[in-house]
């Protein structure tokens, strides 16, 4: 990730400085990135599965504090974010917590999955719903019994469609889904509104105009060169501002993690599921380079994946030595 940061900030700043509106803030952004990457590694190594699971549950439960105590109808929309300020951020926390639940005891796993499912649905994040379904389908490969939580989750979702009067403000997506479920409408326009694929398409011409080294730092930020709306895609933003070399390093970094985690899927399914959730979230969010929790999860997963593979190698070496003796 240090290599990744050097490439992104180095190439982006050398290619074009037009979109760096405030140099001081730019240098602060760079400093924060490397402080998190270098100093935060100690936290990563000291954070266990159980500790992270508890923190994610506490974070997810803040949504009910927002709904019942801190909801402001003038500033808060019909999507709920807890203390994360952005519903998509809370949706990501629920994705990671749901995937991580496969590493804890069964009773805590079920409780955590119920919490993350309910809170994730309250964010009305389409990304969360897609990732939630994908994780559940993959988990059936671990045990056919995992189909039960899929059934429970779908029941909770239907319950939310029917009994949503406790919410302080309705959401267009919820209203649309409720009407479709009740057979009162077949209009899916509200569900398709602000589709990510349309947003990505706006950035394709600028992306391929200078594919090798990009358009410069912040060129693909909302309100800069291309569109007032950001690309909502970390891969597009990375290539658009840091060029193809930066994107390739990013893809290699996560592909190696994904491949290694897949080889441990039966023993540690949570790692593969969390990486999948992270990669899919990055495809719908462009805040990667300024987002502390995306960096943290990237480092934590890297450490966990290769720690596990090193432990397996050490055990095999010990067994081989014992046989030889």
Coordinates of C-alpha atoms in Angstrom, one line a residue:
X1 CA 0.0 0.0 0.0
X2 CA 3.0 2.3 0.4
X3 CA 3.9 1.6 -3.2
X4 CA 0.3 2.3 -4.2
X5 CA 0.3 5.6 -2.4
X6 CA 3.6 6.7 -3.8
X7 CA 2.4 6.0 -7.4
X8 CA -1.0 7.6 -7.0
X9 CA 0.1 10.8 -5.3
X10 CA 3.4 11.0 -7.2
X11 CA 2.0 10.5 -10.7
X12 CA -1.2 12.6 -10.0
X13 CA 0.8 15.6 -8.8
X14 CA 3.4 15.5 -11.5
X15 CA 1.0 15.1 -14.4
X16 CA -1.2 18.1 -13.7
X17 CA -1.6 20.4 -10.7
X18 CA -4.6 22.3 -12.2
X19 CA -7.2 20.6 -10.0
X20 CA -5.2 20.9 -6.7
X21 CA -7.1 23.9 -5.4
X22 CA -5.4 24.0 -2.0
X23 CA -1.8 22.9 -1.7
X24 CA -1.9 22.8 2.1
X25 CA -4.9 20.4 2.2
X26 CA -3.3 18.3 -0.6
X27 CA -0.1 17.8 1.5
X28 CA -2.3 17.1 4.6
X29 CA -4.2 14.4 2.6
X30 CA -0.9 12.8 1.6
X31 CA 0.4 12.9 5.2
X32 CA -2.8 11.4 6.6
X33 CA -2.6 8.5 4.0
X34 CA 0.9 7.5 5.0
X35 CA 0.3 8.0 8.7
X36 CA -2.6 5.6 8.5
X37 CA -0.7 3.1 6.4
X38 CA 2.6 3.1 8.4
X39 CA 1.5 3.9 12.0
X40 CA -1.9 2.1 11.7
X41 CA -0.2 -1.2 11.0
X42 CA 0.5 -1.6 14.7
X43 CA -3.3 -1.4 15.3
X44 CA -4.0 -3.8 12.5
X45 CA -1.7 -6.5 14.0
X46 CA -3.2 -6.0 17.5
X47 CA -6.9 -6.2 16.4
X48 CA -8.5 -9.6 16.7
X49 CA -11.5 -10.9 14.8
X50 CA -13.6 -10.7 18.0
X51 CA -12.6 -7.1 18.8
X52 CA -13.3 -5.9 15.3
X53 CA -16.6 -7.8 15.3
X54 CA -17.7 -6.0 18.5
X55 CA -16.7 -2.6 17.2
X56 CA -18.6 -3.1 14.0
X57 CA -21.7 -4.1 16.0
X58 CA -21.5 -1.0 18.2
X59 CA -21.0 1.1 15.0
X60 CA -24.0 -0.5 13.3
X61 CA -26.3 0.0 16.3
X62 CA -25.8 3.8 16.2
X63 CA -28.4 3.9 13.5
X64 CA -31.1 3.5 16.1
X65 CA -29.7 6.4 18.1
X66 CA -30.0 8.5 14.9
X67 CA -33.5 7.3 14.2
X68 CA -35.0 7.7 17.7
X69 CA -32.9 10.5 19.3
X70 CA -30.9 12.5 16.8
X71 CA -32.9 12.5 13.6
X72 CA -33.2 15.9 12.0
X73 CA -35.9 16.1 9.3
X74 CA -34.3 19.2 7.8
X75 CA -30.9 17.7 7.1
X76 CA -31.4 13.9 7.2
X77 CA -33.0 12.1 4.2
X78 CA -35.0 8.9 4.2
X79 CA -31.8 6.8 4.3
X80 CA -30.1 6.2 7.7
X81 CA -26.4 6.4 8.4
X82 CA -26.1 6.2 12.2
X83 CA -23.0 8.1 13.3
X84 CA -21.2 7.5 10.0
X85 CA -22.9 10.5 8.4
X86 CA -23.2 8.7 5.1
X87 CA -25.6 5.7 4.6
X88 CA -23.3 4.1 2.1
X89 CA -20.5 4.1 4.8
X90 CA -22.8 2.4 7.3
X91 CA -23.8 0.0 4.6
X92 CA -20.1 -0.9 4.1
X93 CA -19.7 -1.4 7.9
X94 CA -22.6 -3.8 7.8
X95 CA -21.2 -5.7 4.8
X96 CA -17.8 -6.2 6.6
X97 CA -19.5 -7.1 9.9
X98 CA -21.8 -9.6 8.2
X99 CA -18.9 -11.3 6.4
X100 CA -16.7 -11.3 9.6
X101 CA -19.5 -13.0 11.5
X102 CA -18.5 -16.3 9.9
X103 CA -15.3 -16.2 12.1
X104 CA -17.1 -16.0 15.5
X105 CA -19.0 -18.5 17.6
X106 CA -22.4 -19.6 16.2
X107 CA -24.6 -17.8 18.8
X108 CA -22.7 -14.5 18.3
X109 CA -22.7 -15.1 14.5
X110 CA -26.5 -15.3 14.4
X111 CA -27.0 -12.3 16.6
X112 CA -24.4 -10.3 14.6
X113 CA -25.9 -11.3 11.2
X114 CA -29.4 -10.3 12.4
X115 CA -28.1 -6.9 13.5
X116 CA -26.0 -6.2 10.4
X117 CA -28.9 -7.4 8.1
X118 CA -31.5 -5.1 9.7
X119 CA -29.2 -2.1 9.9
X120 CA -27.9 -2.7 6.4
X121 CA -31.4 -2.7 5.0
X122 CA -32.1 0.6 6.9
X123 CA -29.4 2.3 4.8
X124 CA -31.4 1.4 1.7
X125 CA -28.1 0.9 -0.1
X126 CA -28.4 -1.1 -3.3
X127 CA -24.8 -2.1 -3.0
X128 CA -25.4 -3.6 0.5
X129 CA -28.4 -5.6 -0.8
X130 CA -26.4 -7.0 -3.7
X131 CA -23.3 -7.8 -1.5
X132 CA -25.5 -9.3 1.2
X133 CA -27.1 -11.7 -1.3
X134 CA -23.8 -12.6 -2.8
X135 CA -22.2 -13.4 0.6
X136 CA -25.1 -15.6 1.5
X137 CA -24.9 -17.5 -1.7
X138 CA -21.2 -18.0 -1.3
X139 CA -21.7 -19.1 2.4
X140 CA -23.9 -22.0 1.3
X141 CA -20.7 -23.4 -0.2
X142 CA -19.3 -23.6 3.3
X143 CA -22.4 -25.3 4.8
X144 CA -25.9 -25.9 3.4
X145 CA -27.2 -24.8 6.8
X146 CA -26.3 -21.2 6.0
X147 CA -29.3 -21.1 3.8
X148 CA -31.3 -20.5 7.0
X149 CA -29.9 -17.0 7.5
X150 CA -30.7 -16.2 3.9
X151 CA -34.3 -17.1 4.6
X152 CA -34.3 -15.1 7.9
X153 CA -32.9 -12.1 6.1
X154 CA -35.4 -12.2 3.3
X155 CA -38.2 -12.4 6.0
X156 CA -36.7 -9.4 7.8
X157 CA -36.6 -7.5 4.5
X158 CA -40.3 -8.3 3.8
X159 CA -41.1 -7.3 7.4
X160 CA -39.4 -3.9 6.8
X161 CA -41.5 -3.4 3.7
X162 CA -44.7 -4.0 5.6
X163 CA -44.0 -2.6 9.0
X164 CA -42.0 0.6 8.5
X165 CA -44.1 3.1 10.4
X166 CA -41.4 3.5 13.1
X167 CA -39.1 5.3 10.6
X168 CA -39.2 9.1 11.0
X169 CA -39.1 9.7 7.3
X170 CA -40.0 7.5 4.4
X171 CA -37.6 6.7 1.5
X172 CA -38.5 6.7 -2.2
X173 CA -36.7 3.4 -2.7
X174 CA -38.7 1.9 0.3
X175 CA -42.0 3.2 -1.0
X176 CA -41.3 1.8 -4.5
X177 CA -40.3 -1.6 -3.1
X178 CA -43.4 -1.6 -0.8
X179 CA -45.7 -0.8 -3.7
X180 CA -44.1 -3.5 -5.9
X181 CA -44.4 -6.0 -3.1
X182 CA -48.0 -5.2 -2.5
X183 CA -48.8 -5.4 -6.2
X184 CA -49.8 -1.7 -6.4
X185 CA -47.2 -0.8 -8.9
X186 CA -44.6 -2.2 -11.3
X187 CA -42.6 1.0 -11.6
X188 CA -38.9 0.5 -10.8
X189 CA -37.8 4.0 -11.8
X190 CA -37.0 5.0 -8.2
X191 CA -34.9 1.9 -7.7
X192 CA -32.9 2.7 -10.9
X193 CA -32.5 6.4 -10.1
X194 CA -28.9 7.6 -9.9
X195 CA -27.6 4.3 -11.3
X196 CA -23.9 3.8 -10.9
X197 CA -23.4 2.6 -14.5
X198 CA -24.7 5.9 -15.9
X199 CA -22.3 7.8 -13.6
X200 CA -19.3 5.7 -14.7
X201 CA -20.2 6.3 -18.3
X202 CA -19.8 10.0 -17.9
X203 CA -16.1 9.5 -17.0
X204 CA -15.1 7.1 -19.7
X205 CA -14.2 9.7 -22.4
X206 CA -11.8 11.5 -20.0
X207 CA -10.5 8.2 -18.7
X208 CA -9.4 7.0 -22.1
X209 CA -8.2 10.4 -23.2
X210 CA -5.1 10.0 -21.1
X211 CA -5.1 6.3 -19.9
X212 CA -1.3 5.9 -19.2
X213 CA -0.7 8.7 -16.6
X214 CA -4.2 10.1 -16.1
X215 CA -5.5 13.6 -15.9
X216 CA -3.8 14.7 -12.6
X217 CA -4.7 14.6 -8.9
X218 CA -8.4 15.5 -8.2
X219 CA -9.4 15.7 -11.9
X220 CA -11.9 13.0 -11.2
X221 CA -13.3 14.5 -8.0
X222 CA -16.9 15.8 -8.3
X223 CA -16.9 19.4 -9.5
X224 CA -13.5 19.2 -11.2
X225 CA -12.8 18.4 -14.8
X226 CA -15.5 16.0 -15.9
X227 CA -18.7 16.2 -13.8
X228 CA -20.2 17.9 -10.7
X229 CA -20.8 14.3 -9.5
X230 CA -17.9 12.0 -8.5
X231 CA -17.3 8.8 -10.4
X232 CA -18.6 6.6 -7.6
X233 CA -15.9 4.1 -8.5
X234 CA -12.4 3.8 -6.8
X235 CA -10.9 2.0 -9.9
X236 CA -12.0 4.7 -12.3
X237 CA -10.8 7.5 -10.0
X238 CA -7.4 5.7 -9.4
X239 CA -6.8 5.3 -13.2
X240 CA -8.2 8.7 -14.1
X241 CA -5.9 10.5 -11.6
X242 CA -2.9 8.1 -11.1
X243 CA -2.8 6.4 -14.5
X244 CA -2.7 2.8 -15.6
X245 CA 0.5 1.9 -13.5
X246 CA -1.3 2.8 -10.3
X247 CA -4.5 0.9 -11.2
X248 CA -2.4 -2.2 -12.1
X249 CA -0.6 -2.2 -8.7
X250 CA -4.0 -1.8 -7.0
X251 CA -5.5 -4.7 -9.0
X252 CA -2.4 -6.9 -8.4
X253 CA -2.5 -6.1 -4.6
X254 CA -6.2 -7.1 -4.2
X255 CA -6.1 -10.0 -6.7
X256 CA -3.3 -11.7 -4.7
X257 CA -5.2 -11.2 -1.5
X258 CA -8.4 -12.6 -3.1
X259 CA -6.5 -15.6 -4.6
X260 CA -4.8 -16.4 -1.3
X261 CA -8.0 -16.0 0.7
X262 CA -9.8 -18.4 -1.8
X263 CA -7.3 -21.1 -1.0
X264 CA -8.3 -20.8 2.7
X265 CA -12.0 -20.5 2.0
X266 CA -13.1 -23.7 3.8
X267 CA -11.0 -22.9 6.9
X268 CA -11.5 -19.1 7.0
X269 CA -14.5 -18.2 4.8
X270 CA -14.8 -14.7 6.4
X271 CA -11.6 -13.5 4.8
X272 CA -12.7 -14.2 1.2
X273 CA -16.2 -12.9 1.9
X274 CA -14.8 -9.6 3.4
X275 CA -12.4 -9.1 0.5
X276 CA -15.3 -9.6 -2.0
X277 CA -17.4 -7.1 0.0
X278 CA -14.5 -4.6 0.0
X279 CA -13.9 -4.9 -3.8
X280 CA -17.6 -4.5 -4.7
X281 CA -17.9 -1.5 -2.4
X282 CA -14.9 0.1 -4.1
X283 CA -16.7 -0.3 -7.4
X284 CA -19.5 2.0 -6.1
X285 CA -17.5 4.5 -4.0
X286 CA -14.6 6.8 -4.9
X287 CA -13.4 7.9 -1.5
X288 CA -10.7 5.2 -1.3
X289 CA -7.7 7.7 -1.0
X290 CA -9.2 9.7 1.8
X291 CA -11.2 7.0 3.6
X292 CA -9.5 5.7 6.8
X293 CA -11.7 2.7 7.2
X294 CA -11.1 1.4 3.7
X295 CA -7.4 1.7 4.2
X296 CA -7.7 0.0 7.6
X297 CA -9.7 -3.0 6.3
X298 CA -7.4 -3.3 3.3
X299 CA -4.4 -3.6 5.7
X300 CA -6.2 -5.8 8.2
X301 CA -7.3 -8.3 5.5
X302 CA -3.8 -8.3 4.0
X303 CA -2.3 -9.1 7.4
X304 CA -4.9 -11.7 8.3
X305 CA -4.7 -13.5 4.9
X306 CA -0.9 -13.8 4.8
X307 CA -0.7 -14.6 8.6
X308 CA -3.0 -17.5 8.1
X309 CA -1.1 -18.8 5.0
X310 CA 2.2 -18.4 6.9
X311 CA 0.7 -20.3 9.9
X312 CA -0.4 -23.1 7.6
X313 CA 3.1 -23.3 6.0
X314 CA 4.7 -23.4 9.4
X315 CA 2.4 -26.3 10.5
X316 CA 3.2 -28.3 7.3
X317 CA 6.9 -27.8 7.8
X318 CA 6.7 -29.0 11.4
X319 CA 4.7 -32.0 10.4
X320 CA 7.3 -32.8 7.6
X321 CA 10.2 -32.5 10.1
X322 CA 8.4 -34.8 12.5
X323 CA 7.9 -37.4 9.8
X324 CA 11.6 -37.2 8.8
X325 CA 12.6 -37.6 12.5

